Structure formats: structure tokens, C-alpha cells
Short mmCIF file of C-alpha atoms in Angstrom, two decimals:
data_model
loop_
_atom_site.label_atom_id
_atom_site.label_comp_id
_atom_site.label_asym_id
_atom_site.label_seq_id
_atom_site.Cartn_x
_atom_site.Cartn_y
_atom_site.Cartn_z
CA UNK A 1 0.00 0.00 0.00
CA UNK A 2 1.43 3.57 -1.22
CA UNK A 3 0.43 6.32 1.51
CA UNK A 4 0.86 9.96 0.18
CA UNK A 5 0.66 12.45 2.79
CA UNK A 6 -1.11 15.09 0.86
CA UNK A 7 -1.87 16.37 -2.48
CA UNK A 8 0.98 17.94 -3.25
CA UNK A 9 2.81 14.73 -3.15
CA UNK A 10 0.38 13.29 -5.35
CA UNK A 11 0.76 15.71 -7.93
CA UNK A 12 4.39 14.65 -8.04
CA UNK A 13 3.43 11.19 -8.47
CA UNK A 14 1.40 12.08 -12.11
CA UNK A 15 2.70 9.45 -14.39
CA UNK A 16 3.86 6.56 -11.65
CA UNK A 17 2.23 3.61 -11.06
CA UNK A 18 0.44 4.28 -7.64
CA UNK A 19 -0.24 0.86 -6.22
CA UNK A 20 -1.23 -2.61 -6.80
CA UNK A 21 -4.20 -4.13 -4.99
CA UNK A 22 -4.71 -7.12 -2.97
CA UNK A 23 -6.20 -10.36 -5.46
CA UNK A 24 -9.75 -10.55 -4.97
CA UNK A 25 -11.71 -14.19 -5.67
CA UNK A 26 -15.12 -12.85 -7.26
CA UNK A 27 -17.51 -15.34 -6.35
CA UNK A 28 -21.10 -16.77 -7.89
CA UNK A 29 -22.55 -15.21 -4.38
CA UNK A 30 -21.15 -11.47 -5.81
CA UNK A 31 -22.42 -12.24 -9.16
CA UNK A 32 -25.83 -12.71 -8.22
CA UNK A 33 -26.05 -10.27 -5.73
CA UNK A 34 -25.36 -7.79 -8.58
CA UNK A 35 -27.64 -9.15 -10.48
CA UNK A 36 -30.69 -8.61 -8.24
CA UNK A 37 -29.34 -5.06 -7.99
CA UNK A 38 -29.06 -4.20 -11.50
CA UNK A 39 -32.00 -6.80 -12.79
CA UNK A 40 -29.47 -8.30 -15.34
CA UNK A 41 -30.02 -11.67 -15.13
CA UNK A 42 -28.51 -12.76 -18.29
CA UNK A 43 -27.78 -16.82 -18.36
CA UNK A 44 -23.79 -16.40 -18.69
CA UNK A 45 -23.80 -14.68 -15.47
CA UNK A 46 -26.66 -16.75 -12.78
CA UNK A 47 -27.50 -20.10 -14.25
CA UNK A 48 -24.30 -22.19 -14.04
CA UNK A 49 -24.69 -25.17 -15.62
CA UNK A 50 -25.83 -23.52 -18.56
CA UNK A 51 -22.62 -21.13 -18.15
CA UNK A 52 -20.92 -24.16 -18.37
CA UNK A 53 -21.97 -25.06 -21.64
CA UNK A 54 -21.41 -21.40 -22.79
CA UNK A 55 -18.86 -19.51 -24.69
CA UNK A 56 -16.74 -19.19 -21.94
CA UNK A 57 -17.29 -22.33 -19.95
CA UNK A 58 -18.11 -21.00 -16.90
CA UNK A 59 -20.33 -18.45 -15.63
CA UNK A 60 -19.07 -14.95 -15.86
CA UNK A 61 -18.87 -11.60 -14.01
CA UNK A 62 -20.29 -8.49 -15.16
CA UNK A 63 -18.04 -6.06 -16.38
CA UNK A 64 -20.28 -3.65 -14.47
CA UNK A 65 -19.84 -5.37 -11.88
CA UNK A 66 -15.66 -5.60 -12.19
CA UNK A 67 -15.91 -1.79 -12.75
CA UNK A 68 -17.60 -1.32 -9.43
CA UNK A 69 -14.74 -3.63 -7.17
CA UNK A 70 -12.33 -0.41 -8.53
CA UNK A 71 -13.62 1.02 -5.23
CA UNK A 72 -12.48 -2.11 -3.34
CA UNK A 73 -9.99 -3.02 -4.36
CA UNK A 74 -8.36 1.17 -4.47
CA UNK A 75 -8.90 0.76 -0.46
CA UNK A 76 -5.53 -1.83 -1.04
CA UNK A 77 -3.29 0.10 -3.46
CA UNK A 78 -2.92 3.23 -2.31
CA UNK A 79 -4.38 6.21 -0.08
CA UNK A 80 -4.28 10.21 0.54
CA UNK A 81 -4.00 11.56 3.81
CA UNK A 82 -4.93 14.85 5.11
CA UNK A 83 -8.33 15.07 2.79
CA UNK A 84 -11.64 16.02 4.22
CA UNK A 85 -13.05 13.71 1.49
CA UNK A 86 -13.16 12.02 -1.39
CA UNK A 87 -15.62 12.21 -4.40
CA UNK A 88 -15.92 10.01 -7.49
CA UNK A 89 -16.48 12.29 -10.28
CA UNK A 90 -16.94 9.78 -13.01
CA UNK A 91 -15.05 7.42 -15.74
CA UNK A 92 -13.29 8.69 -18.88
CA UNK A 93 -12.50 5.36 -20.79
CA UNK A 94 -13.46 1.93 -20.09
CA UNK A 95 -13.10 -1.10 -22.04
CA UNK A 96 -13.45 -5.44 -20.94
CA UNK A 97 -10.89 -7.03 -22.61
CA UNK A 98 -11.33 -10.09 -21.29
CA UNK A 99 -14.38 -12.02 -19.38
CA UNK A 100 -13.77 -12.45 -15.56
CA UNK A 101 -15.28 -16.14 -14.87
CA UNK A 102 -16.42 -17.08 -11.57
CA UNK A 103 -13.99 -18.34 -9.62
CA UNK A 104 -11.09 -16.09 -10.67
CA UNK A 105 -8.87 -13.71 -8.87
CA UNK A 106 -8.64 -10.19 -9.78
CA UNK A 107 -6.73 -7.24 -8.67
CA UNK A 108 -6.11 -3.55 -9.92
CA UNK A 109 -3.03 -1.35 -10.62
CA UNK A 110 -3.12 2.78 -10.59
CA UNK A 111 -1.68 4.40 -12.68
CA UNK A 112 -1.83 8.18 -12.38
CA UNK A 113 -2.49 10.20 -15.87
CA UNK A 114 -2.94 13.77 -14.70
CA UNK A 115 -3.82 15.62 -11.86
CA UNK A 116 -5.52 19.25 -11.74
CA UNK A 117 -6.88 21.84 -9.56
CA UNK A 118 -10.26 21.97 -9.00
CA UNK A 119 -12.02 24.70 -6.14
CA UNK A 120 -11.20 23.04 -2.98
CA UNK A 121 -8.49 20.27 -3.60
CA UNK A 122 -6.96 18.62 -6.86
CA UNK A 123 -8.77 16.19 -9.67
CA UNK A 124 -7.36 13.15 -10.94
CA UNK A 125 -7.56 10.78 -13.30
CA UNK A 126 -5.91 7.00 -12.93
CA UNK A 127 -5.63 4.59 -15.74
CA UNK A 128 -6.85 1.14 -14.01
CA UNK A 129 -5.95 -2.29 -15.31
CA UNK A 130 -7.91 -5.04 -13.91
CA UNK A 131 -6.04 -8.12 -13.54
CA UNK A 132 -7.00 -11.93 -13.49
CA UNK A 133 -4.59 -14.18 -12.27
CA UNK A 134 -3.20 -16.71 -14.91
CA UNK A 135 -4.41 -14.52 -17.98
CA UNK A 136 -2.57 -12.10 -20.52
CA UNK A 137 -5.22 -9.89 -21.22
CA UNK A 138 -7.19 -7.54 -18.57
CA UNK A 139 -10.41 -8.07 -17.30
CA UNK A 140 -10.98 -4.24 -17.69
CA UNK A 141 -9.03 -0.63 -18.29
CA UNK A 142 -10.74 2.07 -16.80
CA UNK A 143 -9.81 5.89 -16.44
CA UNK A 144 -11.42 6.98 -13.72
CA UNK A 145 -11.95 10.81 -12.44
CA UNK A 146 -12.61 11.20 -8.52
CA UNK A 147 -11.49 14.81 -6.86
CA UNK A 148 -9.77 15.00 -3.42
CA UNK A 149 -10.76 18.06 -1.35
CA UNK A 150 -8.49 18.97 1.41
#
């Protein structure tokens, strides 16, 4: 876990790689949990023996729902002290390369593109890879906005 103490040692960090999260099993339970929130029920993801018999041979997370663990598994790469808060302004770029089957362990690594001053604190945008253990290719790439305001 990377710890900056502040923003203005962020800022100097624009163009490092940040931090690398712990690996994160996504499970069938997480799957379907999603998909009662979201009401996307689709076959590849919730029925499993049919996933098995699917395109990918196994049922298979979201990408929605891989997007969304960015907030989980950020808590394990790195942090900003000395903020009053932090505020997820949005995504710039986001692309699946690769299906995330159940069963699989992910994790993320930060990258930070660009930081810029906003009233109140600093914006910045990190280029997120999603990892799966034992593949080449990325479950997802993600830039993602969110503003510190110290």
C-alpha cells in the first residue's frame, strides 16, 4: 500500500504507477447479488450449468460489476492523507478485454495520468488495469476521475 501524505505529493506522483491491490476471488454469491441489484439476469452470469456449456465455460462476471470492485480493491493500493473527502467524479474510458469467470482472482493497478486543480483540492484521473490471475489480457481498463478536497 502507497500512503501519500497530501496532495501535493500526489501531484508529483502524475505518471507513476500508484499501487497494486490485494487479489480478490469474485464469487457466484457477488455475481448474483449484482444481479438482483441491476436486474441483469442474463444466463452467462446466474444459471451455471448452462454457463458451463457457454462460450466461456463457466459463468461470468459483469463487467459492471468488475468496474464497481475499482472502489475495493483502491482501499488496497494506495491512499491520501490529510483530505476532508473524497468524491468520485466519473469514468473517462473503459473497455473489458477479457471475461472475468467465476472463480477467478482479480486485482487492480493505478496508474496516475494527470492531476488538476479543481475549487477546494486537486482532480485526478488513474488509468486502471484489472487483472486476473493466470491470464494475458485484462479483465478491464478504466480511467477513472474522482477529486480530493483537502
Amino acid at each position: 500500500m502507497r500512503v501519500f501524505s497530501g496532495l501535493d505529493e500526489l501531484t508529483r506522483a502524475v505518471g507513476e504507477t500508484l499501487g497494486t491491490s490485494e487479489w480478490h476471488t469474485v464469487t457466484q454469491e457477488q455475481v448474483n447479488t449484482f444481479a438482483d441489484a441491476t436486474g441483469d439476469h442474463q444466463w452467462i452470469h446466474v444459471d451455471v450449468e448452462k454457463a458451463k456449456q457457454g462460450p466461456f465455460g463457466a459463468p461470468i462476471a459483469h463487467g459492471f460489476l468488475t468496474l464497481s470492485m475499482l472502489s475495493m480493491l483502491a482501499q488496497s493500493a494506495y491512499r491520501v492523507d490529510n483530505l476532508t473527502m473524497g468524491i468520485n467524479y466519473g469514468l473517462n474510458k473503459v473497455r473489458f478485454p477479457q471475461p472475468v469467470k467465476v472463480g477467478a482472482k482479480i486485482r487492480g493497478v493505478a496508474e496516475l495520468v494527470e492531476v488538476t486543480d479543481v475549487p477546494g483540492g486537486k482532480q485526478a484521473v488513474t488509468r486502471w488495469t484489472i487483472e486476473i490471475d493466470g491470464e494475458t489480457k485484462p479483465a478491464c481498463v478504466a480511467e477513472w476521475v474522482t477529486r480530493h478536497l483537502g
